[in-house]
Short mmCIF file of C-alpha atoms and ligand atoms in Angstrom, two decimals:
data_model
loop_
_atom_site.label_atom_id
_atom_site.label_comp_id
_atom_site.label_asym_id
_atom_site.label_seq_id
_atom_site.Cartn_x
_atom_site.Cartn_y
_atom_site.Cartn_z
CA UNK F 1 1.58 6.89 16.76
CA UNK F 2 2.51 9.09 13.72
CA UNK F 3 5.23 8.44 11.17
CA UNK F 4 8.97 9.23 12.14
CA UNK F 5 8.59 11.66 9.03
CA UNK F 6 5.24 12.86 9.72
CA UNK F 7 6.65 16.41 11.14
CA UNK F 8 8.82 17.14 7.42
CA UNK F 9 12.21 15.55 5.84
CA UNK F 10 14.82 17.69 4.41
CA UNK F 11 14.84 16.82 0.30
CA UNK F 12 15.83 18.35 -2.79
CA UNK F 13 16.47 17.06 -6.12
CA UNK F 14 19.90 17.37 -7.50
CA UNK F 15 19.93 18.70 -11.32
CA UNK F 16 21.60 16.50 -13.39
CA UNK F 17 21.55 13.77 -11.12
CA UNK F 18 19.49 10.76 -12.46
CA UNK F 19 21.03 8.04 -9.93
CA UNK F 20 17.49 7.01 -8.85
CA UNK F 21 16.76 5.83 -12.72
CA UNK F 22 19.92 4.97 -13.45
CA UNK F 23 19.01 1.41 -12.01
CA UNK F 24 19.34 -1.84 -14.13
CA UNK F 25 16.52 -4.17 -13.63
CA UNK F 26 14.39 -0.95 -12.07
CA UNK F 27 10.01 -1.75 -12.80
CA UNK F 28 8.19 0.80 -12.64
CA UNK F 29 4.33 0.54 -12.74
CA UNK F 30 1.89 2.23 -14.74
CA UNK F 31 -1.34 3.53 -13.84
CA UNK F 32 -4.14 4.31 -17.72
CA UNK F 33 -3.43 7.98 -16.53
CA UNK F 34 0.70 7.68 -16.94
CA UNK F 35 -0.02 5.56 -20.39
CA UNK F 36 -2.59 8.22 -21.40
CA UNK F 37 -0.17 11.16 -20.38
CA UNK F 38 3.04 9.80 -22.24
CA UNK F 39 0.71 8.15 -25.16
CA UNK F 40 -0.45 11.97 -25.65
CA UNK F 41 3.34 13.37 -25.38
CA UNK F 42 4.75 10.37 -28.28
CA UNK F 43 1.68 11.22 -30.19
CA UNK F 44 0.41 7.48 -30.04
CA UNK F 45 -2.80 6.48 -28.87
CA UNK F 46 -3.25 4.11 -25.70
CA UNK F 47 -2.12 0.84 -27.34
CA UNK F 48 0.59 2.18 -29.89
CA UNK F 49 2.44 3.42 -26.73
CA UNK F 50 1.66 0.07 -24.98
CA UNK F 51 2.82 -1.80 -27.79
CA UNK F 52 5.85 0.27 -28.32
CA UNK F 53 7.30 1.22 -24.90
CA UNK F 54 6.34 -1.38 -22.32
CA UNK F 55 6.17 -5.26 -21.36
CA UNK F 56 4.48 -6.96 -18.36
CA UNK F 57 6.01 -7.84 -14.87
CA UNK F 58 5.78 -11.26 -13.87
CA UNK F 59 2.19 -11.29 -12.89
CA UNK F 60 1.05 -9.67 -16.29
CA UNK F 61 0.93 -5.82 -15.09
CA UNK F 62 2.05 -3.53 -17.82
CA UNK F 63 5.77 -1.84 -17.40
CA UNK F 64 8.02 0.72 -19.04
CA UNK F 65 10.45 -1.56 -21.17
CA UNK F 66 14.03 -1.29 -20.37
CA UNK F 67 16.95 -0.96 -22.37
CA UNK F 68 17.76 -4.63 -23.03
CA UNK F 69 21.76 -3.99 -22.93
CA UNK F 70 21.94 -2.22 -19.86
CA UNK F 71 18.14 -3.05 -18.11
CA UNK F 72 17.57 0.52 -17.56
CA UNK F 73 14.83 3.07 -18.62
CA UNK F 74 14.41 3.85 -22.17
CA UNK F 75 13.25 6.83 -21.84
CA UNK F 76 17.04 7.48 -19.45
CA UNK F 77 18.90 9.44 -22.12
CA UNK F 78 22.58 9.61 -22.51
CA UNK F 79 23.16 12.55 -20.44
CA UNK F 80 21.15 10.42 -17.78
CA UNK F 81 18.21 12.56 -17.71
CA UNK F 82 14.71 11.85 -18.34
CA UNK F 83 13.62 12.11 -21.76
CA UNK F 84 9.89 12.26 -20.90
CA UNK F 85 10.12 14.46 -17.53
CA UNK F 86 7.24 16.43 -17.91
CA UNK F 87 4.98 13.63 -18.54
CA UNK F 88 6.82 11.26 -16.44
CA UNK F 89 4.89 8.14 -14.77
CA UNK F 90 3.37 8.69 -10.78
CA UNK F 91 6.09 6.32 -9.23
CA UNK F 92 9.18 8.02 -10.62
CA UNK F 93 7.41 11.56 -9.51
CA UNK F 94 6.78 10.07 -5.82
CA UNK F 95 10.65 8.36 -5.52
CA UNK F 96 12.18 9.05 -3.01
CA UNK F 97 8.82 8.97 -1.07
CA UNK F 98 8.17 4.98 -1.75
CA UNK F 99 6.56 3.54 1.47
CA UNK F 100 9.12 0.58 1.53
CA UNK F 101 11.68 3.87 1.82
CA UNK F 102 9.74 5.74 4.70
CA UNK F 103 9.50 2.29 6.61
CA UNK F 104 12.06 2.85 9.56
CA UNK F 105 14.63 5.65 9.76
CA UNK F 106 17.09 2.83 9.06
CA UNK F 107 15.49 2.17 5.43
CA UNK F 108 15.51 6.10 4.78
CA UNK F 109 19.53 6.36 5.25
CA UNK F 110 20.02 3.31 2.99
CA UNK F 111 17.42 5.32 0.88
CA UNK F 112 20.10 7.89 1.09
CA UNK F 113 23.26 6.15 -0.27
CA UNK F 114 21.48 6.50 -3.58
CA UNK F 115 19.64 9.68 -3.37
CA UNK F 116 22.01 12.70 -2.68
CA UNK F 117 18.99 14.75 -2.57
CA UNK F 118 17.92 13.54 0.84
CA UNK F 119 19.64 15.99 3.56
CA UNK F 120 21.70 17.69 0.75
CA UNK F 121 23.01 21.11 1.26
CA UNK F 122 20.12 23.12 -0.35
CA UNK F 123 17.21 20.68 0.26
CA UNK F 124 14.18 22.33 2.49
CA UNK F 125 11.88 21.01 4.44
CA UNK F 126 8.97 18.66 3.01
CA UNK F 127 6.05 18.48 5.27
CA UNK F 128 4.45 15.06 6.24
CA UNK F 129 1.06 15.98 4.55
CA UNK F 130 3.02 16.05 1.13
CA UNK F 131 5.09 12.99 1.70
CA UNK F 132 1.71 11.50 2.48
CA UNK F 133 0.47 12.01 -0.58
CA UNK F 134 3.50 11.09 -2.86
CA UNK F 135 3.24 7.38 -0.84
CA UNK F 136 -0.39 7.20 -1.34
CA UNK F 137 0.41 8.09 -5.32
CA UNK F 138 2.93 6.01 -4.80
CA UNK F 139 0.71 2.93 -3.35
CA UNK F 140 -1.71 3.65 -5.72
CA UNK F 141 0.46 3.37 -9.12
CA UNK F 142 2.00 0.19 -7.86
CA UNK F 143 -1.21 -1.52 -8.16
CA UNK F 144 -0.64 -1.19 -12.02
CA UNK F 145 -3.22 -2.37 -14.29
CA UNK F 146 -3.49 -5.49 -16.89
CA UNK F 147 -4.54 -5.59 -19.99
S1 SF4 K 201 18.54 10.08 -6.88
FE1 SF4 K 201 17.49 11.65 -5.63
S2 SF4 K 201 18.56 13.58 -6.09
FE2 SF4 K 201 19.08 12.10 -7.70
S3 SF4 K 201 17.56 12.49 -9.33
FE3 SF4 K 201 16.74 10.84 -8.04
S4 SF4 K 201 15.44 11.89 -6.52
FE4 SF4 K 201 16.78 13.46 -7.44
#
């Protein structure tokens, strides 16, 4: 049987919107290929950006630090938009495609109390074969990596 969303879902990222990062206590995972990416972008080699910009979750993977006031994204600037957007890392560029979102129609509308870009006015259709590949990206990044 094929996914409920495996014929397209109607998305589009509002500008200026940031609600999805503006989470406190949000982790976000890092694959060597986001560290590498935003390592190049801050001009810091692998471990300078490690040392400088992330922590471990619970069970030692390495994470994006959070602001330790508010327990959201450094990188979330004041105008709550991403600060590193170009080079951001593979789980913030699959949201809102996040398996445990795509489980059950039910966990897609509470998906959408957060995300006004699901079903918004000017959203189009995403086919299944990219959402596919955002939740393998997705699965994938989560994995993380230890050091
Ligand atoms: S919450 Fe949705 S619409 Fe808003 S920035 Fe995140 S993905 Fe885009």
């Amino acid at each position: 049987m094929s996914a409920w969303w495996s014929n397209g879902v109607r998305f589009g990222c509002q500008p200026l919107c940031g609600k999805c990062c503006d989470q406190p206590g949000g982790v976000v995972f890092l694959t060597t290929s986001d560290i590498n990416r935003m390592a190049d972008f801050h001009e810091l080699s692998f471990r300078e950006f490690i040392e400088q910009h992330c922590t471990k979750s619970m069970n030692g993977r390495v994470i994006l630090k959070s602001n330790e006031k508010s327990g959201i994204c450094i990188f979330l600037n004041e105008t709550k938009q991403c600060s590193i957007y170009t080079v951001r890392p593979q789980q913030c560029k699959a949201y809102p495609w996040w398996a445990e979102n795509l489980r059950n129609e039910h966990k897609w509308n509470e998906t959408k109390v957060l995300c006004p870009g699901i079903d918004a006015d000017d959203a189009i259709i995403i086919d299944g074969k990219t959402i596919r590949m955002h939740v393998l990206a997705d699965r994938e990044a989560s994995k993380g990596f230890r050091i």
